Coordinates of C-alpha atoms in Angstrom, one line a residue:
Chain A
X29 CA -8.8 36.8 139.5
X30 CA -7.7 37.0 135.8
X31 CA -4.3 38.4 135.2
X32 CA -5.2 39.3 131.6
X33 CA -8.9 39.3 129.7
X34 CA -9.1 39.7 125.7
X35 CA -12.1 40.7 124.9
X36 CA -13.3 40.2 121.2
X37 CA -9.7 41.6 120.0
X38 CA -8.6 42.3 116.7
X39 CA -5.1 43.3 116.4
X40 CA -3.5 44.8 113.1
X41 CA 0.6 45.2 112.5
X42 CA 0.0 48.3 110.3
X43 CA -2.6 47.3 107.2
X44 CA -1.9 43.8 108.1
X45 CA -4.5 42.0 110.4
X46 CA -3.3 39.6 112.7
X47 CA -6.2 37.6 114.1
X48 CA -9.9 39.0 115.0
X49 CA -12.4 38.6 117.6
X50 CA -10.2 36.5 119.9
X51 CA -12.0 36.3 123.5
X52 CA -9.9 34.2 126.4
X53 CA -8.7 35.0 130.0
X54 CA -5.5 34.2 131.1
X55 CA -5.8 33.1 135.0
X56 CA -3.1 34.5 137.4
X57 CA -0.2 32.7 137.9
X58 CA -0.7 31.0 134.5
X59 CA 2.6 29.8 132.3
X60 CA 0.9 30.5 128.9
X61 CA 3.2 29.9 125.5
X62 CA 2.5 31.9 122.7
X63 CA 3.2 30.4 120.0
X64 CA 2.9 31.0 115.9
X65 CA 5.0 31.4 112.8
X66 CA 7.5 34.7 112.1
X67 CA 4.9 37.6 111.6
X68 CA 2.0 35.6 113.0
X69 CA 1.7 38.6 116.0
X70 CA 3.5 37.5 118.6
X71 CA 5.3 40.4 119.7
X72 CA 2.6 42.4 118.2
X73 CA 0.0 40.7 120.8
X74 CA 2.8 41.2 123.8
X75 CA 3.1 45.0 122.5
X76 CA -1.0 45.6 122.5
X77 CA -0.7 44.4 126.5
X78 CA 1.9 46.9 127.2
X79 CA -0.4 49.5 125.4
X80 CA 2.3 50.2 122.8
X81 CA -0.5 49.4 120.1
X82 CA -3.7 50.2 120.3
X83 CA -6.4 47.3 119.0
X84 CA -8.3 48.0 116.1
X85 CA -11.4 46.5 117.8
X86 CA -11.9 45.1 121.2
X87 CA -9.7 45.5 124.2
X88 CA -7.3 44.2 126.5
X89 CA -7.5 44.7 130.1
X90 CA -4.8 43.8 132.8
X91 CA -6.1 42.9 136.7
X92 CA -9.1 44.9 135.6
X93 CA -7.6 48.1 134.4
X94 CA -8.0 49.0 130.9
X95 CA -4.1 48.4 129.2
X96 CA -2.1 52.1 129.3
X97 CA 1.5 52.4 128.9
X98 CA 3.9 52.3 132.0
X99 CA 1.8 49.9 133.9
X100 CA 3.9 48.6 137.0
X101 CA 3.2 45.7 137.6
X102 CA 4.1 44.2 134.0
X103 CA 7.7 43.1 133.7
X104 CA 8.9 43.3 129.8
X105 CA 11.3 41.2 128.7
X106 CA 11.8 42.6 125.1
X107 CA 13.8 40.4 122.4
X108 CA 17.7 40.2 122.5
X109 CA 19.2 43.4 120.5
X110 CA 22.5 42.7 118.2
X111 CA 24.7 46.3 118.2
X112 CA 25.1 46.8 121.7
X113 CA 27.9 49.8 121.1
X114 CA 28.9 51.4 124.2
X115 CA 30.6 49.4 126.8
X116 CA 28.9 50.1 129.9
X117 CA 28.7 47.5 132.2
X118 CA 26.0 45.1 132.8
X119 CA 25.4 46.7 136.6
X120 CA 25.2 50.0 134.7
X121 CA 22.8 49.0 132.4
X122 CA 20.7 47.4 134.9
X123 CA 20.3 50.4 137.1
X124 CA 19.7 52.5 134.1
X125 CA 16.3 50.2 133.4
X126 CA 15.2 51.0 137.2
X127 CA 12.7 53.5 137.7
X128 CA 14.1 55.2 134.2
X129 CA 10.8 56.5 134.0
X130 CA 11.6 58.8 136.6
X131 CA 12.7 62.4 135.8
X132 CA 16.0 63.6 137.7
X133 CA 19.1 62.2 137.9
X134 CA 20.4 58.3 137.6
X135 CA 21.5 57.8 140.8
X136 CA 20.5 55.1 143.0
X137 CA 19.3 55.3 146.7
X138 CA 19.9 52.4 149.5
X139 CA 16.3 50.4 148.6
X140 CA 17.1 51.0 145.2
X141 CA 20.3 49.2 145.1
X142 CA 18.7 46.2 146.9
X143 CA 16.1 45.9 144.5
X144 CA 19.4 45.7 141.7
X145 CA 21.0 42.9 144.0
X146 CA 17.3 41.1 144.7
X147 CA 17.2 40.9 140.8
X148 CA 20.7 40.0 140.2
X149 CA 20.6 37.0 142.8
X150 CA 17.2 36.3 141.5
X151 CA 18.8 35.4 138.3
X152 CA 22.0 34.2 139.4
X153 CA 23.9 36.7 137.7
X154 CA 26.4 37.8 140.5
X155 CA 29.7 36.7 138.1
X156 CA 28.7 38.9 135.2
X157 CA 27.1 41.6 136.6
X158 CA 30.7 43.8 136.2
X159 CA 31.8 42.8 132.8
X160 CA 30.7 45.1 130.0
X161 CA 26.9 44.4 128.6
X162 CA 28.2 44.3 125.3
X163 CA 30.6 41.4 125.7
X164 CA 28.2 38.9 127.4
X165 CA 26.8 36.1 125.6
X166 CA 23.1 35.5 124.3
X167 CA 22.4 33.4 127.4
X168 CA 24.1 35.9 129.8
X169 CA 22.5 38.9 128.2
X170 CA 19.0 37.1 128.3
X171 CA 18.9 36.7 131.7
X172 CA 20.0 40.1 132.6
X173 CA 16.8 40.9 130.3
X174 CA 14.8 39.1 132.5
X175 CA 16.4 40.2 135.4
X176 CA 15.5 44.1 135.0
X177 CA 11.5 42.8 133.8
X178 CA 11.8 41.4 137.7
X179 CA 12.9 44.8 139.0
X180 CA 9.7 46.2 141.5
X181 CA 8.4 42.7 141.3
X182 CA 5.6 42.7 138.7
X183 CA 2.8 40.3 138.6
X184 CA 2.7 39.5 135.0
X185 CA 5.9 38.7 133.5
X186 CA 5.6 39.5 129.2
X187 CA 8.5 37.2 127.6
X188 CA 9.1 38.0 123.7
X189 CA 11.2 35.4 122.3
X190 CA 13.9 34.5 125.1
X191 CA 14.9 31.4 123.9
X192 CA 16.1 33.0 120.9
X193 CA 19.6 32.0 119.7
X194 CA 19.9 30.0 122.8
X195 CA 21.8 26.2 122.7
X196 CA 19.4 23.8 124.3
X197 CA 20.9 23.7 127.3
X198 CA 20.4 27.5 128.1
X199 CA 17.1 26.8 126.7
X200 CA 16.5 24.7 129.4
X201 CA 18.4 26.1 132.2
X202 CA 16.2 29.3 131.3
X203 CA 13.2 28.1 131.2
X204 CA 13.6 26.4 134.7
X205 CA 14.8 29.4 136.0
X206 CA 11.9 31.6 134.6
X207 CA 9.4 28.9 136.0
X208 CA 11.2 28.5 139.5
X209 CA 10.3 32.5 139.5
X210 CA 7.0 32.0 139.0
X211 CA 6.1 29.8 141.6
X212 CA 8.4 31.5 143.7
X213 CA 6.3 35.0 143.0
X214 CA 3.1 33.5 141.8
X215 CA 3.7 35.5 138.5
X216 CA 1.5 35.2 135.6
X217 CA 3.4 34.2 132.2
X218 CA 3.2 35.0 128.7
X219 CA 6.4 33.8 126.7
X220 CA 6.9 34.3 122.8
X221 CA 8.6 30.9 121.7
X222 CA 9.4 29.5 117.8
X223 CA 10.0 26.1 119.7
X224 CA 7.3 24.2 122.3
X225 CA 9.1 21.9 123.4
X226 CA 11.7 23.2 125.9
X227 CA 8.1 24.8 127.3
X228 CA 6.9 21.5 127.7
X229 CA 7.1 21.0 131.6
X230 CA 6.5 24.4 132.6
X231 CA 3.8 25.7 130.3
X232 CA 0.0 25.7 131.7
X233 CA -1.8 26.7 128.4
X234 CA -0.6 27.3 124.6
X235 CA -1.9 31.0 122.9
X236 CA -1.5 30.0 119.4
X237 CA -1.7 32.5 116.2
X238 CA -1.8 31.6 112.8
X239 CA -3.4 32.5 109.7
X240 CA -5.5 35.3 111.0
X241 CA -6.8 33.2 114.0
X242 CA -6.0 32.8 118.1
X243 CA -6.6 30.0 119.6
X244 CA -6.2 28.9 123.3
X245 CA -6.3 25.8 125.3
X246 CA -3.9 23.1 126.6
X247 CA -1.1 21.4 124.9
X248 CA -2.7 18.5 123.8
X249 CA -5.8 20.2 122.8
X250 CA -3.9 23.0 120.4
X251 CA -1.2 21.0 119.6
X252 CA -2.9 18.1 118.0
X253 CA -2.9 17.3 114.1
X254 CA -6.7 18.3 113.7
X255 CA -6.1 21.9 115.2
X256 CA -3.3 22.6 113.5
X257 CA -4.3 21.2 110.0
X258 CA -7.5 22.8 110.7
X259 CA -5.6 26.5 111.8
X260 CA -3.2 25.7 108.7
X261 CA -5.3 24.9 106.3
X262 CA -2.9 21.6 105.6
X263 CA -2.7 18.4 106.2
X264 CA 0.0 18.3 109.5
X265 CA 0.7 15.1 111.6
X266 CA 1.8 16.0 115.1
X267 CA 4.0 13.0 116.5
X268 CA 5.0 12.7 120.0
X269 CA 8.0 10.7 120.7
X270 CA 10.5 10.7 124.2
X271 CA 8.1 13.9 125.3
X272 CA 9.0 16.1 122.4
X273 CA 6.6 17.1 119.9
X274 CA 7.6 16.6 116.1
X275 CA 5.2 18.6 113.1
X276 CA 4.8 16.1 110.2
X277 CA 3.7 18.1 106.8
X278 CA 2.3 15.2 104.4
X279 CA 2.7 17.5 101.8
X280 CA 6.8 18.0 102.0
X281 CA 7.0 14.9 104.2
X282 CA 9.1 14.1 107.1
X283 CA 11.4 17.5 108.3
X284 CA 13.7 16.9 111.3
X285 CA 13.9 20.7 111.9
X286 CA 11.1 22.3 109.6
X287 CA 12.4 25.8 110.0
X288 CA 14.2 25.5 106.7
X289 CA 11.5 24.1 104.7
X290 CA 8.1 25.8 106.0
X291 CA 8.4 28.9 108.0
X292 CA 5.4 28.9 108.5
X293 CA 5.3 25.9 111.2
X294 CA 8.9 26.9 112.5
X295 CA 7.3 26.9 115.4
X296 CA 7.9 22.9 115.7
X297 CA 12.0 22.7 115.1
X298 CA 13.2 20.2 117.0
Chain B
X13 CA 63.2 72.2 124.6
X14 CA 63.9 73.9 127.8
X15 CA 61.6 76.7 126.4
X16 CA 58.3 74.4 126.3
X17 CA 58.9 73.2 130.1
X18 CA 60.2 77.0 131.4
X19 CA 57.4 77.4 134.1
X20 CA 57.5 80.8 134.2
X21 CA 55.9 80.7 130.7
X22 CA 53.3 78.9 132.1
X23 CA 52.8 81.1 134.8
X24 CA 52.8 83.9 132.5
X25 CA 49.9 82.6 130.8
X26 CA 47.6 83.5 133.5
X27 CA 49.0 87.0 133.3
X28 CA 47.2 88.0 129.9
X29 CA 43.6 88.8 130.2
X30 CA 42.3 87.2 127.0
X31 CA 44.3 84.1 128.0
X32 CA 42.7 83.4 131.4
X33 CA 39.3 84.5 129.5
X34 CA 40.1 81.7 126.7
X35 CA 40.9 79.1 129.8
X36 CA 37.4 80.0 131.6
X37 CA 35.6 80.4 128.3
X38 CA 36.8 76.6 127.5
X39 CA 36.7 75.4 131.0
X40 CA 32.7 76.3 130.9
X41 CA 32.3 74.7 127.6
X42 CA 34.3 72.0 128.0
X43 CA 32.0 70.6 130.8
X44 CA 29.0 71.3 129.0
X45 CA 30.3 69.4 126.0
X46 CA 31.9 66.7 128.3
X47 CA 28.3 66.0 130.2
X48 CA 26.1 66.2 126.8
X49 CA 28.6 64.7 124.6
X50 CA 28.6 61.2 126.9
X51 CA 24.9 60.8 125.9
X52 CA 25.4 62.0 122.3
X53 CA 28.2 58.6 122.1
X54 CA 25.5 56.4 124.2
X55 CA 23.0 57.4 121.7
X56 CA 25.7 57.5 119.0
X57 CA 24.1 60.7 117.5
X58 CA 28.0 61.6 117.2
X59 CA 27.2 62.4 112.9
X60 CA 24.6 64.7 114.4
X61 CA 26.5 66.9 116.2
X62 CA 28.7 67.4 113.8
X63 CA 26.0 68.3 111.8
X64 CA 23.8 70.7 114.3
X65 CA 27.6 72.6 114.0
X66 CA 27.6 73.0 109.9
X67 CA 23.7 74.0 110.5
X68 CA 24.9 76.8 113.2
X69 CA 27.7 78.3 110.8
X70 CA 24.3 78.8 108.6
X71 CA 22.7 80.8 111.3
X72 CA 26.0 82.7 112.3
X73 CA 26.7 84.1 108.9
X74 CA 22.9 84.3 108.3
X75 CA 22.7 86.5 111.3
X76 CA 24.0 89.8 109.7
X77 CA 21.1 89.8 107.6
X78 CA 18.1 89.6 110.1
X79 CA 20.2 92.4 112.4
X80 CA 21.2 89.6 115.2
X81 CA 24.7 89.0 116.4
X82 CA 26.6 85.7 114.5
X83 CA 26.0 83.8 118.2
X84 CA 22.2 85.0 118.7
X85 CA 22.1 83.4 115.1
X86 CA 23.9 80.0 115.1
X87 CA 22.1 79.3 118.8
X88 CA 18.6 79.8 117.4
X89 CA 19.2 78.3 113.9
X90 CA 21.2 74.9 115.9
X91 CA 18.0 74.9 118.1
X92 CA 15.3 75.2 115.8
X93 CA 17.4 72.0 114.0
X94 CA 17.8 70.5 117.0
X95 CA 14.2 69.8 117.6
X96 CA 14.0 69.1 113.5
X97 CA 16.1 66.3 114.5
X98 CA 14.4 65.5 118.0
X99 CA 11.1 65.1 116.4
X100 CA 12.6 62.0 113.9
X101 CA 13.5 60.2 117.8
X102 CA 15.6 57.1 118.0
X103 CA 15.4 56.6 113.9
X104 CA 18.5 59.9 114.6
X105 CA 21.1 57.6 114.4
X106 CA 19.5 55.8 111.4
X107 CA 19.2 58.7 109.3
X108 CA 22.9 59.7 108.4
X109 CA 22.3 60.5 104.6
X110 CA 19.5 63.1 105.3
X111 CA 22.0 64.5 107.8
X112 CA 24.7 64.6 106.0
X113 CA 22.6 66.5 102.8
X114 CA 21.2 68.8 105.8
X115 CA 24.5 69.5 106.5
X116 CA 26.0 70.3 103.3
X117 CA 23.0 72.3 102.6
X118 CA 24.3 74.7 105.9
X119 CA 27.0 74.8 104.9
X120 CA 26.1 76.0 101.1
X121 CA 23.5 78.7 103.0
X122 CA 26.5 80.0 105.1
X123 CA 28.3 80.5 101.7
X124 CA 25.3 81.8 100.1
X125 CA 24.8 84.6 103.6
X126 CA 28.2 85.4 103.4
X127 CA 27.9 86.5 99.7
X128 CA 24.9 88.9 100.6
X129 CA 26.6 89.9 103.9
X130 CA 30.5 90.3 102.8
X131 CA 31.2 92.5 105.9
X132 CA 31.0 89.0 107.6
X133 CA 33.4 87.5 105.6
X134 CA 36.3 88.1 108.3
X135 CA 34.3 86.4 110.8
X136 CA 33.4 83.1 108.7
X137 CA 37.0 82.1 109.7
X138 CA 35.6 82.9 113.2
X139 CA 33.1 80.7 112.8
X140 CA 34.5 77.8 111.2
X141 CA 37.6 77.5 113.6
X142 CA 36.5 79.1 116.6
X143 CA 38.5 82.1 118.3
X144 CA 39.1 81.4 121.7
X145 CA 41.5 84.1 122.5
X146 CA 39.0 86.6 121.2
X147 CA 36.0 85.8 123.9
X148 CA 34.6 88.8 125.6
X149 CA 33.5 88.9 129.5
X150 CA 29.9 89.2 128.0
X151 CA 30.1 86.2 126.0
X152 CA 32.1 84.6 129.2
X153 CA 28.6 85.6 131.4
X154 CA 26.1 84.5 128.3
X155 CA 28.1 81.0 128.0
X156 CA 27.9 80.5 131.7
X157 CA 24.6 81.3 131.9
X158 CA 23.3 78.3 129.2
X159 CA 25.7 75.8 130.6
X160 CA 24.3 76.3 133.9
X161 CA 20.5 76.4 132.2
X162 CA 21.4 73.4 130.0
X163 CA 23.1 71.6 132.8
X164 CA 19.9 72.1 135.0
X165 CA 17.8 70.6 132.2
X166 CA 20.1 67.6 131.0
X167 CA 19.8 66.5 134.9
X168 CA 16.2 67.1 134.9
X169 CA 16.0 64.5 131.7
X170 CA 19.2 62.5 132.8
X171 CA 17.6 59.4 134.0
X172 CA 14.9 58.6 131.2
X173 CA 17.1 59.7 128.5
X174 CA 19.8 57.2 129.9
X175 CA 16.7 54.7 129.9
X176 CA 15.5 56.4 126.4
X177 CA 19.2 55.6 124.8
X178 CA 20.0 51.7 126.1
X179 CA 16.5 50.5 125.8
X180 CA 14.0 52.3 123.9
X181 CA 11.5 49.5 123.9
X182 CA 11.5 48.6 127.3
X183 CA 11.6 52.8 128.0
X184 CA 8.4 53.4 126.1
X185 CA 6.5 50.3 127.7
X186 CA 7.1 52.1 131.0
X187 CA 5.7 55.3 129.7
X188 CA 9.1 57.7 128.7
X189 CA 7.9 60.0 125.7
X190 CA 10.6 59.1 123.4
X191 CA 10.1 62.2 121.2
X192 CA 9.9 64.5 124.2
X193 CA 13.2 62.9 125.6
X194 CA 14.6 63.4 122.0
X195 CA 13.7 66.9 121.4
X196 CA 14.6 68.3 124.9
X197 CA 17.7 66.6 124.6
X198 CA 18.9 67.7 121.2
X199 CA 17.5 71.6 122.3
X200 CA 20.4 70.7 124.9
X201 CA 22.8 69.5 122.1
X202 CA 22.0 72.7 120.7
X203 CA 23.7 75.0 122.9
X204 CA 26.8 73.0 123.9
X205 CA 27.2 73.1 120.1
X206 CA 27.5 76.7 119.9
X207 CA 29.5 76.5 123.1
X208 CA 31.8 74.2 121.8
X209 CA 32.2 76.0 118.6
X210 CA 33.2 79.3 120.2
X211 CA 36.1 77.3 121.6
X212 CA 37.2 75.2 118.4
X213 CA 34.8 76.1 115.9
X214 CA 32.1 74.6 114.2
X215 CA 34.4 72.3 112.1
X216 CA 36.0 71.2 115.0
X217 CA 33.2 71.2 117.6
X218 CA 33.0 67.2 116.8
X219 CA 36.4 67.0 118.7
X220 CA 35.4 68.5 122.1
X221 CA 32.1 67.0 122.2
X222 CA 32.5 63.4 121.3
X223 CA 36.5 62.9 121.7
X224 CA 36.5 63.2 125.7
X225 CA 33.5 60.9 126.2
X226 CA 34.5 58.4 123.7
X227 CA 37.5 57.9 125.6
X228 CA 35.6 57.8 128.7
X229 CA 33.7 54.9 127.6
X230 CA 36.5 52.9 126.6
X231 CA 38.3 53.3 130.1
X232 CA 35.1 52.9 132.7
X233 CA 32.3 50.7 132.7
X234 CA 30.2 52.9 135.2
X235 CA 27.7 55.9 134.4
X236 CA 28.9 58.4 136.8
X237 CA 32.2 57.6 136.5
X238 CA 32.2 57.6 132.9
X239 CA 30.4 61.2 133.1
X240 CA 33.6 62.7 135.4
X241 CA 35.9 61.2 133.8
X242 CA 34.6 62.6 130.4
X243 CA 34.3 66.3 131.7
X244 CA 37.9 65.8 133.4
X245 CA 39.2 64.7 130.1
X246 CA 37.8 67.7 128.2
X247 CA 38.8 70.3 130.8
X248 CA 42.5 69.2 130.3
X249 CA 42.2 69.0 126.6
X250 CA 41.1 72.5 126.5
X251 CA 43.8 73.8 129.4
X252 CA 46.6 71.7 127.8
X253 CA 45.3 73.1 124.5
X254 CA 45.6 76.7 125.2
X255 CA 49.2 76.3 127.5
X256 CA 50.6 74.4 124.3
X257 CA 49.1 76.9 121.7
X258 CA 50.8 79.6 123.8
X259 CA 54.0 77.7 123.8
X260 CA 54.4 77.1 120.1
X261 CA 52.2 79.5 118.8
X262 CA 50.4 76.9 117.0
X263 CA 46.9 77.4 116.7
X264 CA 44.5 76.2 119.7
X265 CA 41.7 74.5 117.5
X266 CA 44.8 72.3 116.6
X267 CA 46.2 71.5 119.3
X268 CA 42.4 70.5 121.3
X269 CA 41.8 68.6 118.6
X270 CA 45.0 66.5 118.6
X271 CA 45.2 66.1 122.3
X272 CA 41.5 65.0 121.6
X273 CA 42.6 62.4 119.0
X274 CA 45.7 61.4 121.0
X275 CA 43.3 60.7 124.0
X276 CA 41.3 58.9 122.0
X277 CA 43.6 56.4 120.7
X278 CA 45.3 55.8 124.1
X279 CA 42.1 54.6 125.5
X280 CA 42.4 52.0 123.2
X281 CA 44.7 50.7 126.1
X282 CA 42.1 50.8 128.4
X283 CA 39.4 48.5 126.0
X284 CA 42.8 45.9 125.5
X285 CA 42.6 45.4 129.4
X286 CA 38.7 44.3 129.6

């Protein structure tokens, strides 16, 4: 069965569009990157599944069911927040995020505190689960954000951006984890990334957006210098070298991390 | 010195009606202000409380001149601002400057009520500072009465709005109405403003709302710990308050609000530890 079916969507970010008349399926238990330059729609297109934004044609539905807010079984892994002020602790925090829907008071029964402990040993998080959530690290906090998307095991797991801020080796460490998890669950994927290559041995299919277009299909197929000149509208060399992907732009040459010369392919930083 | 620590003075206190009315009378508002103020610092809407007090002296002295008592007034003015405020939802804490103009404006409309209304103009002292040795049996039953309304409510809300104020994103992807949380909390924010204020006053009312729970928050890491020891912290500001007011003579708003600020500082100690 398909976890999640676009069907000729066309999202918008207020009066900006952000791609039209995209039509795909995304198979359960798929690991599916979405990738695309800052603004391309990303989040946006994470936001539309959880029903925060409606589409301004077309429509989304999720194991069938038309998308509405507060759907259960989607786990939301939203990006890391800076200004974390109070200093409650990261166990606090966690049982806050379960069931917070609820009306009534925040107090946790016995099957409630197993679910916080499933979640916590889920994502090995047993050393920091005490210290104030203001004082952990990106990496820490990150997987505490993916450990509360786990609580009341979902079936499709929405990822925006955690590999954000992240060294390489948390990126990877990460990435093995959420992927572990997913065979482990049979969870369907959808992760936000700047950066393919730490998705490299996990990812199924790449989601790509970019200049008012969305594009599916494997690695090879999307990530290729036809597709992407063609999506770009510029002449781009993709390179493959020791299994990580490099973006060549003939027209600003060679760019060992093209972040800081063409946002717009950031997406390829190495 | 042997004065201040004579505990027949103490026990003394409990002798004089309007005293043991000014320790119940703060007890009730002190734990009102201790449960809702630990959500006003998680949400840090600390700036707005402060404000929905300047916006109550407004509706006290403005009372006079629609016929309602200064307390009727301030509690339906704070509320009506309250849910103003609700309505702008987690952009609250974002929105300072149109607060702080709101706020001045109250005050300048108390000031402008009190020159129609002069027969108030003993009571805008009242209202500004508080007068917690002046708090009648009524106003003991009406104050009792909210807190136990409000407390009702803020447990009704508790968990989503705890949800509402450490995540909003991930709160409105599972289906919490952030402006509903917003507005039904800040209607509670309302009345444990004019609580507070009858104890300190609405310059003041910033002290027992915020001061206790800030404190909390630097000692514990845990919700429900956090949420005693805030109301435990306010109940013995107010108590050591008005023992120390009756000792010296000083006034009580002074003395809640430096027990308040002293509190505040020494849980500095507790933050050093973490």
């Amino acid at each position: 069965m398909n976890a999640i079916e676009f069907k000729q969507l066309s999202l918008a970010y207020g009066h900006r569009g952000i791609f039209q008349n995209f039509t795909a399926s995304i198979h359960s238990g798929e690991f599916v990157a979405i990738l695309g330059a800052n603004g391309a729609g990303k989040s946006t297109l994470l936001r539309s599944i959880l029903g925060l934004i409606a589409p301004s044609s077309g429509g989304i539905s999720v194991f069938g069911q038309a998308v509405h807010k507060g759907a259960a079984f989607i786990g939301y892994m939203p990006q890391i927040r800076q200004n974390i002020s109070n200093s409650l602790s990261a166990y606090a925090w966690l049982t806050a995020n379960l069931n917070g829907y609820q009306w009534g008071l925040p107090v946790l029964n016995a099957k409630q505190t197993e679910e916080i402990q499933r979640v916590v040993q889920l994502v090995k998080a047993e050393k920091i689960i005490n210290r104030p959530y203001s004082l952990l690290s990106g990496g820490e906090r990150q997987r505490l954000l993916l450990a509360q998307a786990l609580l009341n095991k979902p079936k499709i797991l929405l990822l925006d951006e955690p590999l954000m801020n992240l060294d390489p080796y948390y990126q990877a460490t990460l990435v093995g984890l959420i992927d572990d998890i997913r065979l482990q669950y049979g969870i369907t994927i959808l992760f936000t990334s700047h950066d393919i290559n730490p998705l490299l041995t996990s990812v199924d299919r790449v989601l790509y957006l970019a200049n008012g277009k969305a594009v599916i299909g494997l690695v090879n197929e999307i990530i290729n210098s036809k597709k992407l000149s063609e999506l770009y509208g510029l002449d781009i060399q993709v390179i493959q070298h020791e299994q990580q992907l490099f973006v060549i732009n003939k027209e600003l040459g060679f760019h060992h991390h093209v972040n800081h010369c063409r946002p717009d392919l950031d997406h390829f930083s190495v | 010195m042997s004065t201040i620590v004579d505990p027949t003075l103490i026990i003394s206190l409990f002798e004089y009606h309007f005293l043991r009315n000014a320790l119940i009378a703060g007890t009730i508002a002190a734990i009102l202000a201790g449960f809702v103020g630990y959500f006003m610092v998680i949400r840090r809407l600390a700036f707005a409380g402060h404000a929905l007090g300047h916006i109550g002296f407004a509706g006290a002295t403005g009372a006079g001149l629609v016929g309602l008592t200064p307390v009727t007034g301030q509690l339906i003015l704070t509320i009506l601002a309250a849910i103003g405020m609700g309505s702008l939802g987690h952009r609250m804490s974002k929105s300072d400057i149109a607060i702080g103009i709101i706020l001045a404006l109250a005050l300048g409309l108390g000031v402008l009520f009190l020159h129609f209304y002069t027969s108030y103009a003993a009571q805008a002292m009242t209202i500004l500072f508080g007068n917690l040795l002046g708090v009648s049996a009524h106003l003991i039953k009406m104050m009792l009465i909210y807190s136990v309304l409000s407390l009702l409510g803020l447990s009704f809300i508790a968990r989503p709005l705890l949800f509402a104020s450490l995540e909003p994103e991930l709160a409105e992807a599972k289906g919490v109405s952030l402006p509903l949380i917003s507005i039904l909390f800040m209607v509670i924010v309302a009345v444990a403003v004019t609580e507070a204020s009858q104890v300190v006053g609405v310059l003041l009312v910033f002290t027992l709302l915020i001061g206790p729970a800030a404190a909390a928050l630097n000692w514990t890491h845990g919700i429900l710990s956090g949420l005693f020891l805030t109301v435990l912290f306010g109940i013995l500001i107010v108590w050591l308050g008005i023992i120390l007011a009756f000792i010296t003579d000083w006034p009580i708003p002074f003395w809640i609000s430096a027990l308040a600020a002293i509190n505040y500082f020494l849980s500095f100690l507790g933050k050093i530890n973490q």
